[in-house]
Amino acid sequence: GRSKGKKFSDRGISLHRDDEVSTTHGKFHVDSPGPNGKFIFTDTGSTNGTIYNGAEVEDNVPLELVDGMVLVVGSCHLLIHLR
């Protein structure tokens, strides 16, 4: 999100210099604990949306993250690396 608050500095990603990013743009999480958990991104209904592979990510629909994919959030390109 775009917030500079303590919650984001402690537990999140802040893109506070990008006016195209919503304050709570989306969330990253793991869908279940353990070695079989999948990494997920969900756009939480942001104003300007999130782009993946040239298409807008649907609001509130989990998107499984894979190594090497790029999400466009505002003017930022987020390259995903999973290990």
PDB file of N, CA, C and O in Angstrom:
ATOM      1  N   GLY A   1       0.817  -1.193   0.000  1.00  0.00           N
ATOM      2  CA  GLY A   1       0.000   0.000   0.000  1.00  0.00           C
ATOM      3  C   GLY A   1       0.853   1.245   0.000  1.00  0.00           C
ATOM      4  O   GLY A   1       2.069   1.200  -0.083  1.00  0.00           O
ATOM      5  N   ARG A   2       0.185   2.370   0.105  1.00  0.00           N
ATOM      6  CA  ARG A   2       0.856   3.657   0.060  1.00  0.00           C
ATOM      7  C   ARG A   2       1.106   4.229   1.443  1.00  0.00           C
ATOM      8  O   ARG A   2       1.763   5.246   1.591  1.00  0.00           O
ATOM      9  N   SER A   3       0.605   3.594   2.477  1.00  0.00           N
ATOM     10  CA  SER A   3       0.737   4.104   3.831  1.00  0.00           C
ATOM     11  C   SER A   3       2.190   4.084   4.307  1.00  0.00           C
ATOM     12  O   SER A   3       2.963   3.219   3.928  1.00  0.00           O
ATOM     13  N   LYS A   4       2.534   5.056   5.158  1.00  0.00           N
ATOM     14  CA  LYS A   4       3.855   5.078   5.785  1.00  0.00           C
ATOM     15  C   LYS A   4       3.757   4.721   7.259  1.00  0.00           C
ATOM     16  O   LYS A   4       4.707   4.862   7.993  1.00  0.00           O
ATOM     17  N   GLY A   5       2.593   4.249   7.703  1.00  0.00           N
ATOM     18  CA  GLY A   5       2.359   3.951   9.109  1.00  0.00           C
ATOM     19  C   GLY A   5       3.196   2.797   9.621  1.00  0.00           C
ATOM     20  O   GLY A   5       3.782   2.029   8.861  1.00  0.00           O
ATOM     21  N   LYS A   6       3.218   2.664  10.946  1.00  0.00           N
ATOM     22  CA  LYS A   6       4.018   1.636  11.612  1.00  0.00           C
ATOM     23  C   LYS A   6       3.619   0.232  11.158  1.00  0.00           C
ATOM     24  O   LYS A   6       4.464  -0.628  10.969  1.00  0.00           O
ATOM     25  N   LYS A   7       2.323  -0.013  10.950  1.00  0.00           N
ATOM     26  CA  LYS A   7       1.862  -1.337  10.531  1.00  0.00           C
ATOM     27  C   LYS A   7       2.543  -1.760   9.236  1.00  0.00           C
ATOM     28  O   LYS A   7       2.977  -2.893   9.088  1.00  0.00           O
ATOM     29  N   PHE A   8       2.661  -0.853   8.287  1.00  0.00           N
ATOM     30  CA  PHE A   8       3.279  -1.189   7.005  1.00  0.00           C
ATOM     31  C   PHE A   8       4.789  -1.292   7.112  1.00  0.00           C
ATOM     32  O   PHE A   8       5.395  -2.135   6.472  1.00  0.00           O
ATOM     33  N   SER A   9       5.396  -0.457   7.925  1.00  0.00           N
ATOM     34  CA  SER A   9       6.856  -0.543   8.047  1.00  0.00           C
ATOM     35  C   SER A   9       7.275  -1.806   8.798  1.00  0.00           C
ATOM     36  O   SER A   9       8.348  -2.328   8.565  1.00  0.00           O
ATOM     37  N   ASP A  10       6.418  -2.315   9.672  1.00  0.00           N
ATOM     38  CA  ASP A  10       6.729  -3.532  10.427  1.00  0.00           C
ATOM     39  C   ASP A  10       6.363  -4.810   9.671  1.00  0.00           C
ATOM     40  O   ASP A  10       7.054  -5.805   9.766  1.00  0.00           O
ATOM     41  N   ARG A  11       5.233  -4.801   8.938  1.00  0.00           N
ATOM     42  CA  ARG A  11       4.714  -6.046   8.377  1.00  0.00           C
ATOM     43  C   ARG A  11       4.359  -5.988   6.899  1.00  0.00           C
ATOM     44  O   ARG A  11       3.831  -6.947   6.363  1.00  0.00           O
ATOM     45  N   GLY A  12       4.618  -4.890   6.229  1.00  0.00           N
ATOM     46  CA  GLY A  12       4.141  -4.782   4.864  1.00  0.00           C
ATOM     47  C   GLY A  12       5.125  -4.146   3.917  1.00  0.00           C
ATOM     48  O   GLY A  12       6.295  -3.949   4.242  1.00  0.00           O
ATOM     49  N   ILE A  13       4.614  -3.847   2.758  1.00  0.00           N
ATOM     50  CA  ILE A  13       5.380  -3.175   1.717  1.00  0.00           C
ATOM     51  C   ILE A  13       4.730  -1.813   1.512  1.00  0.00           C
ATOM     52  O   ILE A  13       3.527  -1.734   1.261  1.00  0.00           O
ATOM     53  N   SER A  14       5.491  -0.759   1.633  1.00  0.00           N
ATOM     54  CA  SER A  14       4.957   0.585   1.453  1.00  0.00           C
ATOM     55  C   SER A  14       5.537   1.208   0.194  1.00  0.00           C
ATOM     56  O   SER A  14       6.747   1.307   0.041  1.00  0.00           O
ATOM     57  N   LEU A  15       4.648   1.590  -0.705  1.00  0.00           N
ATOM     58  CA  LEU A  15       5.035   2.299  -1.933  1.00  0.00           C
ATOM     59  C   LEU A  15       4.493   3.724  -1.829  1.00  0.00           C
ATOM     60  O   LEU A  15       3.806   4.218  -2.721  1.00  0.00           O
ATOM     61  N   HIS A  16       4.793   4.390  -0.719  1.00  0.00           N
ATOM     62  CA  HIS A  16       4.186   5.670  -0.378  1.00  0.00           C
ATOM     63  C   HIS A  16       4.517   6.811  -1.345  1.00  0.00           C
ATOM     64  O   HIS A  16       3.827   7.820  -1.356  1.00  0.00           O
ATOM     65  N   ARG A  17       5.500   6.655  -2.189  1.00  0.00           N
ATOM     66  CA  ARG A  17       5.842   7.722  -3.142  1.00  0.00           C
ATOM     67  C   ARG A  17       5.097   7.583  -4.474  1.00  0.00           C
ATOM     68  O   ARG A  17       5.230   8.426  -5.340  1.00  0.00           O
ATOM     69  N   ASP A  18       4.324   6.531  -4.626  1.00  0.00           N
ATOM     70  CA  ASP A  18       3.604   6.274  -5.869  1.00  0.00           C
ATOM     71  C   ASP A  18       2.124   6.618  -5.675  1.00  0.00           C
ATOM     72  O   ASP A  18       1.389   5.903  -5.004  1.00  0.00           O
ATOM     73  N   ASP A  19       1.684   7.725  -6.263  1.00  0.00           N
ATOM     74  CA  ASP A  19       0.303   8.184  -6.097  1.00  0.00           C
ATOM     75  C   ASP A  19      -0.725   7.291  -6.773  1.00  0.00           C
ATOM     76  O   ASP A  19      -1.919   7.444  -6.554  1.00  0.00           O
ATOM     77  N   GLU A  20      -0.291   6.352  -7.607  1.00  0.00           N
ATOM     78  CA  GLU A  20      -1.207   5.439  -8.287  1.00  0.00           C
ATOM     79  C   GLU A  20      -1.514   4.191  -7.446  1.00  0.00           C
ATOM     80  O   GLU A  20      -2.349   3.381  -7.819  1.00  0.00           O
ATOM     81  N   VAL A  21      -0.834   4.050  -6.306  1.00  0.00           N
ATOM     82  CA  VAL A  21      -1.037   2.906  -5.426  1.00  0.00           C
ATOM     83  C   VAL A  21      -2.024   3.302  -4.331  1.00  0.00           C
ATOM     84  O   VAL A  21      -1.882   4.342  -3.709  1.00  0.00           O
ATOM     85  N   SER A  22      -3.028   2.463  -4.115  1.00  0.00           N
ATOM     86  CA  SER A  22      -3.993   2.715  -3.051  1.00  0.00           C
ATOM     87  C   SER A  22      -3.342   2.510  -1.688  1.00  0.00           C
ATOM     88  O   SER A  22      -2.366   1.763  -1.560  1.00  0.00           O
ATOM     89  N   THR A  23      -3.907   3.135  -0.675  1.00  0.00           N
ATOM     90  CA  THR A  23      -3.348   3.018   0.668  1.00  0.00           C
ATOM     91  C   THR A  23      -3.278   1.565   1.112  1.00  0.00           C
ATOM     92  O   THR A  23      -2.284   1.119   1.671  1.00  0.00           O
ATOM     93  N   THR A  24      -4.314   0.804   0.878  1.00  0.00           N
ATOM     94  CA  THR A  24      -4.291  -0.644   1.144  1.00  0.00           C
ATOM     95  C   THR A  24      -4.586  -1.348  -0.175  1.00  0.00           C
ATOM     96  O   THR A  24      -5.677  -1.870  -0.399  1.00  0.00           O
ATOM     97  N   HIS A  25      -3.641  -1.346  -1.057  1.00  0.00           N
ATOM     98  CA  HIS A  25      -3.784  -1.804  -2.442  1.00  0.00           C
ATOM     99  C   HIS A  25      -4.031  -3.307  -2.548  1.00  0.00           C
ATOM    100  O   HIS A  25      -4.892  -3.759  -3.288  1.00  0.00           O
ATOM    101  N   GLY A  26      -3.258  -4.074  -1.819  1.00  0.00           N
ATOM    102  CA  GLY A  26      -3.381  -5.526  -1.900  1.00  0.00           C
ATOM    103  C   GLY A  26      -2.663  -6.177  -0.747  1.00  0.00           C
ATOM    104  O   GLY A  26      -2.099  -5.497   0.107  1.00  0.00           O
ATOM    105  N   LYS A  27      -2.711  -7.503  -0.729  1.00  0.00           N
ATOM    106  CA  LYS A  27      -2.012  -8.210   0.340  1.00  0.00           C
ATOM    107  C   LYS A  27      -1.339  -9.454  -0.207  1.00  0.00           C
ATOM    108  O   LYS A  27      -1.821 -10.096  -1.134  1.00  0.00           O
ATOM    109  N   PHE A  28      -0.183  -9.760   0.387  1.00  0.00           N
ATOM    110  CA  PHE A  28       0.559 -10.979   0.112  1.00  0.00           C
ATOM    111  C   PHE A  28       0.362 -11.896   1.315  1.00  0.00           C
ATOM    112  O   PHE A  28       0.400 -11.439   2.458  1.00  0.00           O
ATOM    113  N   HIS A  29       0.151 -13.177   1.079  1.00  0.00           N
ATOM    114  CA  HIS A  29       0.034 -14.123   2.182  1.00  0.00           C
ATOM    115  C   HIS A  29       0.298 -15.545   1.684  1.00  0.00           C
ATOM    116  O   HIS A  29       0.409 -15.782   0.486  1.00  0.00           O
ATOM    117  N   VAL A  30       0.412 -16.459   2.629  1.00  0.00           N
ATOM    118  CA  VAL A  30       0.553 -17.879   2.322  1.00  0.00           C
ATOM    119  C   VAL A  30      -0.794 -18.515   2.641  1.00  0.00           C
ATOM    120  O   VAL A  30      -1.360 -18.279   3.707  1.00  0.00           O
ATOM    121  N   ASP A  31      -1.328 -19.319   1.717  1.00  0.00           N
ATOM    122  CA  ASP A  31      -2.688 -19.840   1.888  1.00  0.00           C
ATOM    123  C   ASP A  31      -2.819 -20.908   2.961  1.00  0.00           C
ATOM    124  O   ASP A  31      -3.899 -21.108   3.501  1.00  0.00           O
ATOM    125  N   SER A  32      -1.745 -21.619   3.287  1.00  0.00           N
ATOM    126  CA  SER A  32      -1.792 -22.596   4.372  1.00  0.00           C
ATOM    127  C   SER A  32      -0.367 -22.825   4.882  1.00  0.00           C
ATOM    128  O   SER A  32       0.588 -22.710   4.125  1.00  0.00           O
ATOM    129  N   PRO A  33      -0.236 -23.149   6.156  1.00  0.00           N
ATOM    130  CA  PRO A  33       1.107 -23.369   6.715  1.00  0.00           C
ATOM    131  C   PRO A  33       1.726 -24.662   6.186  1.00  0.00           C
ATOM    132  O   PRO A  33       1.028 -25.536   5.681  1.00  0.00           O
ATOM    133  N   GLY A  34       3.022 -24.750   6.304  1.00  0.00           N
ATOM    134  CA  GLY A  34       3.708 -25.972   5.912  1.00  0.00           C
ATOM    135  C   GLY A  34       4.318 -25.889   4.537  1.00  0.00           C
ATOM    136  O   GLY A  34       4.197 -24.888   3.829  1.00  0.00           O
ATOM    137  N   PRO A  35       4.972 -26.966   4.130  1.00  0.00           N
ATOM    138  CA  PRO A  35       5.728 -26.973   2.875  1.00  0.00           C
ATOM    139  C   PRO A  35       4.854 -26.910   1.621  1.00  0.00           C
ATOM    140  O   PRO A  35       5.335 -26.588   0.552  1.00  0.00           O
ATOM    141  N   ASN A  36       3.568 -27.192   1.730  1.00  0.00           N
ATOM    142  CA  ASN A  36       2.692 -27.166   0.551  1.00  0.00           C
ATOM    143  C   ASN A  36       1.918 -25.864   0.414  1.00  0.00           C
ATOM    144  O   ASN A  36       1.067 -25.739  -0.464  1.00  0.00           O
ATOM    145  N   GLY A  37       2.196 -24.904   1.289  1.00  0.00           N
ATOM    146  CA  GLY A  37       1.509 -23.616   1.213  1.00  0.00           C
ATOM    147  C   GLY A  37       1.876 -22.875  -0.060  1.00  0.00           C
ATOM    148  O   GLY A  37       3.003 -22.957  -0.545  1.00  0.00           O
ATOM    149  N   LYS A  38       0.901 -22.177  -0.619  1.00  0.00           N
ATOM    150  CA  LYS A  38       1.128 -21.394  -1.837  1.00  0.00           C
ATOM    151  C   LYS A  38       1.186 -19.915  -1.474  1.00  0.00           C
ATOM    152  O   LYS A  38       0.443 -19.440  -0.617  1.00  0.00           O
ATOM    153  N   PHE A  39       2.064 -19.195  -2.162  1.00  0.00           N
ATOM    154  CA  PHE A  39       2.163 -17.760  -1.972  1.00  0.00           C
ATOM    155  C   PHE A  39       1.107 -17.093  -2.846  1.00  0.00           C
ATOM    156  O   PHE A  39       0.973 -17.414  -4.029  1.00  0.00           O
ATOM    157  N   ILE A  40       0.372 -16.155  -2.240  1.00  0.00           N
ATOM    158  CA  ILE A  40      -0.798 -15.559  -2.873  1.00  0.00           C
ATOM    159  C   ILE A  40      -0.705 -14.036  -2.817  1.00  0.00           C
ATOM    160  O   ILE A  40      -0.239 -13.469  -1.832  1.00  0.00           O
ATOM    161  N   PHE A  41      -1.197 -13.373  -3.876  1.00  0.00           N
ATOM    162  CA  PHE A  41      -1.442 -11.928  -3.852  1.00  0.00           C
ATOM    163  C   PHE A  41      -2.917 -11.713  -4.125  1.00  0.00           C
ATOM    164  O   PHE A  41      -3.493 -12.359  -5.016  1.00  0.00           O
ATOM    165  N   THR A  42      -3.533 -10.809  -3.379  1.00  0.00           N
ATOM    166  CA  THR A  42      -4.926 -10.448  -3.603  1.00  0.00           C
ATOM    167  C   THR A  42      -5.020  -8.935  -3.679  1.00  0.00           C
ATOM    168  O   THR A  42      -4.613  -8.236  -2.745  1.00  0.00           O
ATOM    169  N   ASP A  43      -5.544  -8.416  -4.794  1.00  0.00           N
ATOM    170  CA  ASP A  43      -5.840  -6.985  -4.909  1.00  0.00           C
ATOM    171  C   ASP A  43      -7.101  -6.759  -4.084  1.00  0.00           C
ATOM    172  O   ASP A  43      -8.118  -7.417  -4.302  1.00  0.00           O
ATOM    173  N   THR A  44      -7.042  -5.849  -3.132  1.00  0.00           N
ATOM    174  CA  THR A  44      -8.145  -5.656  -2.195  1.00  0.00           C
ATOM    175  C   THR A  44      -9.143  -4.594  -2.648  1.00  0.00           C
ATOM    176  O   THR A  44      -9.770  -3.934  -1.838  1.00  0.00           O
ATOM    177  N   GLY A  45      -9.311  -4.469  -3.958  1.00  0.00           N
ATOM    178  CA  GLY A  45     -10.256  -3.487  -4.485  1.00  0.00           C
ATOM    179  C   GLY A  45      -9.624  -2.125  -4.694  1.00  0.00           C
ATOM    180  O   GLY A  45     -10.276  -1.094  -4.546  1.00  0.00           O
ATOM    181  N   SER A  46      -8.360  -2.119  -5.073  1.00  0.00           N
ATOM    182  CA  SER A  46      -7.629  -0.858  -5.266  1.00  0.00           C
ATOM    183  C   SER A  46      -8.265  -0.016  -6.372  1.00  0.00           C
ATOM    184  O   SER A  46      -8.913  -0.538  -7.280  1.00  0.00           O
ATOM    185  N   THR A  47      -8.063   1.274  -6.286  1.00  0.00           N
ATOM    186  CA  THR A  47      -8.636   2.204  -7.260  1.00  0.00           C
ATOM    187  C   THR A  47      -8.082   1.984  -8.661  1.00  0.00           C
ATOM    188  O   THR A  47      -8.832   1.960  -9.631  1.00  0.00           O
ATOM    189  N   ASN A  48      -6.774   1.822  -8.787  1.00  0.00           N
ATOM    190  CA  ASN A  48      -6.139   1.717 -10.102  1.00  0.00           C
ATOM    191  C   ASN A  48      -5.770   0.300 -10.509  1.00  0.00           C
ATOM    192  O   ASN A  48      -5.199   0.089 -11.561  1.00  0.00           O
ATOM    193  N   GLY A  49      -6.064  -0.671  -9.663  1.00  0.00           N
ATOM    194  CA  GLY A  49      -5.865  -2.061 -10.019  1.00  0.00           C
ATOM    195  C   GLY A  49      -4.418  -2.518 -10.011  1.00  0.00           C
ATOM    196  O   GLY A  49      -3.484  -1.754  -9.786  1.00  0.00           O
ATOM    197  N   THR A  50      -4.266  -3.804 -10.276  1.00  0.00           N
ATOM    198  CA  THR A  50      -2.976  -4.477 -10.378  1.00  0.00           C
ATOM    199  C   THR A  50      -2.959  -5.204 -11.711  1.00  0.00           C
ATOM    200  O   THR A  50      -3.968  -5.793 -12.100  1.00  0.00           O
ATOM    201  N   ILE A  51      -1.838  -5.159 -12.398  1.00  0.00           N
ATOM    202  CA  ILE A  51      -1.719  -5.800 -13.706  1.00  0.00           C
ATOM    203  C   ILE A  51      -0.767  -6.985 -13.611  1.00  0.00           C
ATOM    204  O   ILE A  51       0.300  -6.890 -13.012  1.00  0.00           O
ATOM    205  N   TYR A  52      -1.199  -8.093 -14.205  1.00  0.00           N
ATOM    206  CA  TYR A  52      -0.331  -9.263 -14.341  1.00  0.00           C
ATOM    207  C   TYR A  52      -0.502  -9.817 -15.746  1.00  0.00           C
ATOM    208  O   TYR A  52      -1.628 -10.045 -16.193  1.00  0.00           O
ATOM    209  N   ASN A  53       0.605  -9.989 -16.442  1.00  0.00           N
ATOM    210  CA  ASN A  53       0.593 -10.564 -17.785  1.00  0.00           C
ATOM    211  C   ASN A  53      -0.293  -9.764 -18.743  1.00  0.00           C
ATOM    212  O   ASN A  53      -1.004 -10.337 -19.568  1.00  0.00           O
ATOM    213  N   GLY A  54      -0.288  -8.442 -18.576  1.00  0.00           N
ATOM    214  CA  GLY A  54      -1.040  -7.562 -19.456  1.00  0.00           C
ATOM    215  C   GLY A  54      -2.516  -7.423 -19.140  1.00  0.00           C
ATOM    216  O   GLY A  54      -3.231  -6.691 -19.807  1.00  0.00           O
ATOM    217  N   ALA A  55      -2.999  -8.109 -18.114  1.00  0.00           N
ATOM    218  CA  ALA A  55      -4.418  -8.051 -17.770  1.00  0.00           C
ATOM    219  C   ALA A  55      -4.590  -7.602 -16.319  1.00  0.00           C
ATOM    220  O   ALA A  55      -3.724  -7.855 -15.464  1.00  0.00           O
ATOM    221  N   GLU A  56      -5.711  -6.964 -16.049  1.00  0.00           N
ATOM    222  CA  GLU A  56      -5.980  -6.522 -14.693  1.00  0.00           C
ATOM    223  C   GLU A  56      -6.357  -7.712 -13.807  1.00  0.00           C
ATOM    224  O   GLU A  56      -7.148  -8.569 -14.207  1.00  0.00           O
ATOM    225  N   VAL A  57      -5.782  -7.744 -12.615  1.00  0.00           N
ATOM    226  CA  VAL A  57      -6.091  -8.778 -11.632  1.00  0.00           C
ATOM    227  C   VAL A  57      -7.472  -8.462 -11.061  1.00  0.00           C
ATOM    228  O   VAL A  57      -7.753  -7.322 -10.686  1.00  0.00           O
ATOM    229  N   GLU A  58      -8.326  -9.460 -10.985  1.00  0.00           N
ATOM    230  CA  GLU A  58      -9.677  -9.261 -10.465  1.00  0.00           C
ATOM    231  C   GLU A  58      -9.631  -8.974  -8.971  1.00  0.00           C
ATOM    232  O   GLU A  58      -8.900  -9.632  -8.218  1.00  0.00           O
ATOM    233  N   ASP A  59     -10.426  -7.990  -8.539  1.00  0.00           N
ATOM    234  CA  ASP A  59     -10.483  -7.626  -7.122  1.00  0.00           C
ATOM    235  C   ASP A  59     -10.898  -8.810  -6.259  1.00  0.00           C
ATOM    236  O   ASP A  59     -11.829  -9.554  -6.599  1.00  0.00           O
ATOM    237  N   ASN A  60     -10.213  -8.954  -5.130  1.00  0.00           N
ATOM    238  CA  ASN A  60     -10.542  -9.934  -4.101  1.00  0.00           C
ATOM    239  C   ASN A  60     -10.535 -11.384  -4.577  1.00  0.00           C
ATOM    240  O   ASN A  60     -11.184 -12.234  -3.977  1.00  0.00           O
ATOM    241  N   VAL A  61      -9.802 -11.655  -5.659  1.00  0.00           N
ATOM    242  CA  VAL A  61      -9.631 -13.022  -6.151  1.00  0.00           C
ATOM    243  C   VAL A  61      -8.157 -13.379  -5.993  1.00  0.00           C
ATOM    244  O   VAL A  61      -7.299 -12.743  -6.605  1.00  0.00           O
ATOM    245  N   PRO A  62      -7.838 -14.368  -5.159  1.00  0.00           N
ATOM    246  CA  PRO A  62      -6.436 -14.721  -4.923  1.00  0.00           C
ATOM    247  C   PRO A  62      -5.715 -15.131  -6.212  1.00  0.00           C
ATOM    248  O   PRO A  62      -6.270 -15.854  -7.039  1.00  0.00           O
ATOM    249  N   LEU A  63      -4.498 -14.636  -6.373  1.00  0.00           N
ATOM    250  CA  LEU A  63      -3.641 -14.960  -7.513  1.00  0.00           C
ATOM    251  C   LEU A  63      -2.419 -15.688  -6.970  1.00  0.00           C
ATOM    252  O   LEU A  63      -1.677 -15.129  -6.145  1.00  0.00           O
ATOM    253  N   GLU A  64      -2.212 -16.922  -7.396  1.00  0.00           N
ATOM    254  CA  GLU A  64      -1.040 -17.670  -6.937  1.00  0.00           C
ATOM    255  C   GLU A  64       0.214 -17.064  -7.555  1.00  0.00           C
ATOM    256  O   GLU A  64       0.288 -16.841  -8.764  1.00  0.00           O
ATOM    257  N   LEU A  65       1.208 -16.810  -6.723  1.00  0.00           N
ATOM    258  CA  LEU A  65       2.466 -16.238  -7.179  1.00  0.00           C
ATOM    259  C   LEU A  65       3.410 -17.349  -7.610  1.00  0.00           C
ATOM    260  O   LEU A  65       3.492 -18.393  -6.954  1.00  0.00           O
ATOM    261  N   VAL A  66       4.116 -17.111  -8.709  1.00  0.00           N
ATOM    262  CA  VAL A  66       5.127 -18.050  -9.174  1.00  0.00           C
ATOM    263  C   VAL A  66       6.427 -17.279  -9.386  1.00  0.00           C
ATOM    264  O   VAL A  66       6.421 -16.081  -9.670  1.00  0.00           O
ATOM    265  N   ASP A  67       7.524 -17.979  -9.239  1.00  0.00           N
ATOM    266  CA  ASP A  67       8.839 -17.361  -9.367  1.00  0.00           C
ATOM    267  C   ASP A  67       9.002 -16.711 -10.742  1.00  0.00           C
ATOM    268  O   ASP A  67       8.686 -17.316 -11.769  1.00  0.00           O
ATOM    269  N   GLY A  68       9.443 -15.468 -10.742  1.00  0.00           N
ATOM    270  CA  GLY A  68       9.725 -14.753 -11.979  1.00  0.00           C
ATOM    271  C   GLY A  68       8.578 -13.911 -12.515  1.00  0.00           C
ATOM    272  O   GLY A  68       8.773 -13.130 -13.441  1.00  0.00           O
ATOM    273  N   MET A  69       7.386 -14.036 -11.939  1.00  0.00           N
ATOM    274  CA  MET A  69       6.278 -13.230 -12.441  1.00  0.00           C
ATOM    275  C   MET A  69       6.458 -11.772 -12.026  1.00  0.00           C
ATOM    276  O   MET A  69       7.170 -11.468 -11.072  1.00  0.00           O
ATOM    277  N   VAL A  70       5.813 -10.866 -12.768  1.00  0.00           N
ATOM    278  CA  VAL A  70       5.893  -9.441 -12.480  1.00  0.00           C
ATOM    279  C   VAL A  70       4.478  -8.906 -12.282  1.00  0.00           C
ATOM    280  O   VAL A  70       3.607  -9.091 -13.138  1.00  0.00           O
ATOM    281  N   LEU A  71       4.254  -8.251 -11.151  1.00  0.00           N
ATOM    282  CA  LEU A  71       3.004  -7.558 -10.888  1.00  0.00           C
ATOM    283  C   LEU A  71       3.254  -6.067 -11.071  1.00  0.00           C
ATOM    284  O   LEU A  71       4.272  -5.547 -10.605  1.00  0.00           O
ATOM    285  N   VAL A  72       2.343  -5.378 -11.733  1.00  0.00           N
ATOM    286  CA  VAL A  72       2.446  -3.931 -11.885  1.00  0.00           C
ATOM    287  C   VAL A  72       1.439  -3.302 -10.936  1.00  0.00           C
ATOM    288  O   VAL A  72       0.230  -3.523 -11.046  1.00  0.00           O
ATOM    289  N   VAL A  73       1.966  -2.544  -9.977  1.00  0.00           N
ATOM    290  CA  VAL A  73       1.168  -1.869  -8.967  1.00  0.00           C
ATOM    291  C   VAL A  73       1.503  -0.395  -9.070  1.00  0.00           C
ATOM    292  O   VAL A  73       2.628   0.005  -8.769  1.00  0.00           O
ATOM    293  N   GLY A  74       0.556   0.412  -9.548  1.00  0.00           N
ATOM    294  CA  GLY A  74       0.857   1.811  -9.810  1.00  0.00           C
ATOM    295  C   GLY A  74       1.913   1.888 -10.898  1.00  0.00           C
ATOM    296  O   GLY A  74       1.810   1.243 -11.932  1.00  0.00           O
ATOM    297  N   SER A  75       2.985   2.633 -10.642  1.00  0.00           N
ATOM    298  CA  SER A  75       4.075   2.708 -11.616  1.00  0.00           C
ATOM    299  C   SER A  75       5.220   1.761 -11.248  1.00  0.00           C
ATOM    300  O   SER A  75       6.271   1.785 -11.877  1.00  0.00           O
ATOM    301  N   CYS A  76       4.999   0.923 -10.240  1.00  0.00           N
ATOM    302  CA  CYS A  76       6.027  -0.014  -9.771  1.00  0.00           C
ATOM    303  C   CYS A  76       5.843  -1.389 -10.394  1.00  0.00           C
ATOM    304  O   CYS A  76       4.727  -1.889 -10.503  1.00  0.00           O
ATOM    305  N   HIS A  77       6.943  -1.990 -10.789  1.00  0.00           N
ATOM    306  CA  HIS A  77       6.957  -3.365 -11.288  1.00  0.00           C
ATOM    307  C   HIS A  77       7.578  -4.233 -10.196  1.00  0.00           C
ATOM    308  O   HIS A  77       8.741  -4.046  -9.841  1.00  0.00           O
ATOM    309  N   LEU A  78       6.789  -5.155  -9.653  1.00  0.00           N
ATOM    310  CA  LEU A  78       7.248  -6.006  -8.569  1.00  0.00           C
ATOM    311  C   LEU A  78       7.621  -7.370  -9.132  1.00  0.00           C
ATOM    312  O   LEU A  78       6.760  -8.131  -9.571  1.00  0.00           O
ATOM    313  N   LEU A  79       8.905  -7.675  -9.160  1.00  0.00           N
ATOM    314  CA  LEU A  79       9.407  -8.956  -9.641  1.00  0.00           C
ATOM    315  C   LEU A  79       9.377  -9.940  -8.474  1.00  0.00           C
ATOM    316  O   LEU A  79       9.970  -9.684  -7.423  1.00  0.00           O
ATOM    317  N   ILE A  80       8.676 -11.040  -8.654  1.00  0.00           N
ATOM    318  CA  ILE A  80       8.486 -12.021  -7.597  1.00  0.00           C
ATOM    319  C   ILE A  80       9.583 -13.087  -7.654  1.00  0.00           C
ATOM    320  O   ILE A  80       9.793 -13.708  -8.698  1.00  0.00           O
ATOM    321  N   HIS A  81      10.284 -13.259  -6.541  1.00  0.00           N
ATOM    322  CA  HIS A  81      11.280 -14.325  -6.405  1.00  0.00           C
ATOM    323  C   HIS A  81      10.863 -15.199  -5.226  1.00  0.00           C
ATOM    324  O   HIS A  81      10.725 -14.709  -4.108  1.00  0.00           O
ATOM    325  N   LEU A  82      10.657 -16.467  -5.475  1.00  0.00           N
ATOM    326  CA  LEU A  82      10.284 -17.406  -4.431  1.00  0.00           C
ATOM    327  C   LEU A  82      11.398 -18.414  -4.244  1.00  0.00           C
ATOM    328  O   LEU A  82      11.934 -18.914  -5.218  1.00  0.00           O
ATOM    329  N   ARG A  83      11.691 -18.723  -3.010  1.00  0.00           N
ATOM    330  CA  ARG A  83      12.748 -19.706  -2.717  1.00  0.00           C
ATOM    331  C   ARG A  83      12.225 -20.758  -1.791  1.00  0.00           C
ATOM    332  O   ARG A  83      11.430 -20.562  -0.982  1.00  0.00           O
TER     333      ARG A  83
END
